XYZ file of C-alpha atoms in Angstrom:
160
model
C -10.399 72.959 -100.012
C -10.637 69.677 -97.992
C -7.946 67.826 -99.919
C -5.463 70.840 -99.288
C -6.400 71.151 -95.598
C -5.931 67.304 -95.171
C -2.189 67.966 -95.723
C -1.873 69.796 -92.651
C -4.839 68.103 -90.781
C -2.716 67.451 -87.622
C -1.536 71.017 -87.348
C -4.938 72.497 -87.948
C -6.290 70.033 -85.226
C -3.608 70.814 -82.786
C -3.740 74.752 -83.230
C -7.616 74.355 -83.033
C -7.336 72.313 -79.693
C -5.299 75.279 -78.442
C -7.526 77.941 -79.631
C -4.928 79.271 -81.993
C -6.300 81.202 -85.028
C -5.072 79.247 -87.977
C -5.789 82.073 -90.298
C -2.749 83.803 -89.226
C -0.233 80.816 -89.561
C 1.295 80.387 -92.947
C 2.107 76.846 -92.858
C -1.597 75.902 -92.100
C -2.782 77.625 -95.296
C -1.806 74.508 -97.466
C -5.522 74.395 -98.475
C -5.137 77.759 -100.095
C -2.010 76.864 -101.965
C -3.510 73.665 -103.142
C -6.664 75.153 -104.593
C -4.724 78.136 -106.154
C -2.292 75.702 -107.732
C -5.178 73.575 -109.251
C -6.883 76.830 -110.571
C -3.475 77.870 -112.042
C -3.384 74.452 -113.744
C -6.781 75.321 -115.352
C -5.597 78.725 -116.503
C -2.479 77.309 -118.045
C -4.636 75.124 -120.272
C -7.001 77.999 -121.129
C -9.706 76.891 -119.153
C -11.742 79.666 -117.405
C -12.483 78.440 -113.828
C -15.566 79.686 -111.957
C -15.161 79.082 -108.219
C -18.464 78.441 -105.926
C -18.082 78.709 -102.230
C -20.573 77.383 -99.736
C -23.048 79.817 -98.269
C -25.184 79.559 -95.246
C -25.977 76.282 -93.769
C -29.313 74.717 -94.873
C -31.920 75.043 -91.970
C -33.512 71.753 -93.298
C -29.954 69.921 -92.501
C -29.456 71.293 -89.092
C -29.632 67.781 -87.512
C -27.371 66.396 -89.916
C -24.811 69.186 -89.457
C -25.247 68.804 -85.552
C -24.342 64.944 -86.044
C -21.356 65.778 -88.252
C -20.070 68.178 -85.773
C -20.553 65.674 -83.107
C -18.530 63.157 -85.147
C -15.834 65.772 -85.849
C -15.402 66.477 -82.302
C -15.337 62.657 -81.468
C -12.396 62.145 -83.916
C -10.775 65.321 -82.567
C -10.707 63.838 -78.957
C -9.585 60.412 -80.535
C -6.746 62.188 -82.462
C -5.565 64.125 -79.312
C -5.552 60.910 -77.336
C -3.505 59.166 -80.072
C -1.186 62.132 -80.610
C -0.410 61.918 -76.925
C 0.543 58.339 -77.063
C 2.874 59.389 -79.984
C 0.720 57.246 -82.397
C 1.135 59.952 -85.100
C -0.184 57.687 -88.154
C -3.589 56.941 -86.423
C -3.928 60.470 -84.968
C -3.206 61.931 -88.385
C -6.230 59.775 -89.572
C -8.296 60.826 -86.762
C -7.485 64.667 -87.191
C -8.218 64.278 -90.927
C -11.659 62.989 -90.125
C -11.984 65.827 -87.537
C -11.433 68.563 -90.437
C -14.236 71.129 -90.723
C -13.740 73.729 -93.711
C -14.927 76.844 -92.211
C -16.636 79.957 -93.473
C -13.477 81.851 -92.462
C -11.288 79.552 -94.715
C -13.448 80.107 -97.648
C -13.321 83.863 -97.203
C -9.651 83.733 -96.920
C -9.194 81.772 -100.077
C -11.798 84.196 -101.807
C -9.885 87.187 -100.900
C -6.578 85.689 -102.112
C -8.108 84.724 -105.420
C -9.532 88.093 -105.870
C -5.988 89.586 -105.237
C -3.985 87.244 -107.118
C -6.343 86.187 -109.931
C -8.774 88.911 -110.193
C -10.203 87.595 -113.344
C -11.467 84.216 -111.827
C -14.961 84.707 -111.062
C -16.060 83.725 -107.502
C -19.535 82.919 -106.554
C -20.891 82.497 -103.032
C -23.782 80.008 -103.178
C -27.013 81.028 -101.032
C -26.755 77.686 -99.289
C -24.880 74.491 -100.639
C -22.437 75.001 -103.423
C -23.419 71.671 -104.968
C -26.848 72.874 -105.909
C -25.365 76.073 -107.132
C -22.841 74.179 -109.207
C -25.646 72.033 -110.595
C -27.706 75.078 -111.481
C -24.521 76.586 -113.286
C -24.261 73.457 -115.121
C -27.805 72.771 -116.026
C -28.228 76.533 -117.274
C -24.964 76.022 -119.335
C -23.165 78.761 -117.418
C -20.287 76.249 -117.083
C -19.302 73.408 -119.343
C -17.953 71.174 -116.707
C -17.866 70.889 -112.920
C -14.886 69.679 -111.119
C -15.504 68.595 -107.666
C -14.769 65.945 -105.268
C -18.338 65.490 -104.159
C -20.494 62.861 -105.917
C -23.567 64.581 -104.576
C -23.573 66.352 -107.974
C -24.531 63.526 -109.889
C -28.204 63.238 -108.395
C -28.494 67.016 -108.790
C -28.297 66.419 -112.475
C -24.867 67.786 -113.480
C -24.321 66.592 -117.021
C -20.462 66.442 -116.681
C -18.552 66.035 -113.300
């Protein structure tokens, strides 16, 4: 979802700064189109995808989550300041670093998937998706894990 959201990082950030509910704006749903197009590519090649969404935040990672949120806010402020000076390239980079994939974004994508491709299995992990993906791999529920996150290697995924 992050790669798709990065395509509209500036719009998402500016709407967030103005307290606009981006879930109602079609042009900011690029993350959804991106994910669906990737899943449709798998389906086209007779690969059955299983999509795993993040669950609740890990209580033991509260300090890390707070630090990341602080960093995102710092990048948001930097992006807004750069955007105000019309430095669109650097503000875009800062906005991309301020991106947060929210639970609402995941729920929206899951609802869309259930409507558009009801045969695609969607799993909501109890906590982090990485651990759930590793479990699915280690128990041979899935043959391969496709992710942009290298954390899956230490979790023991055989094929990432």
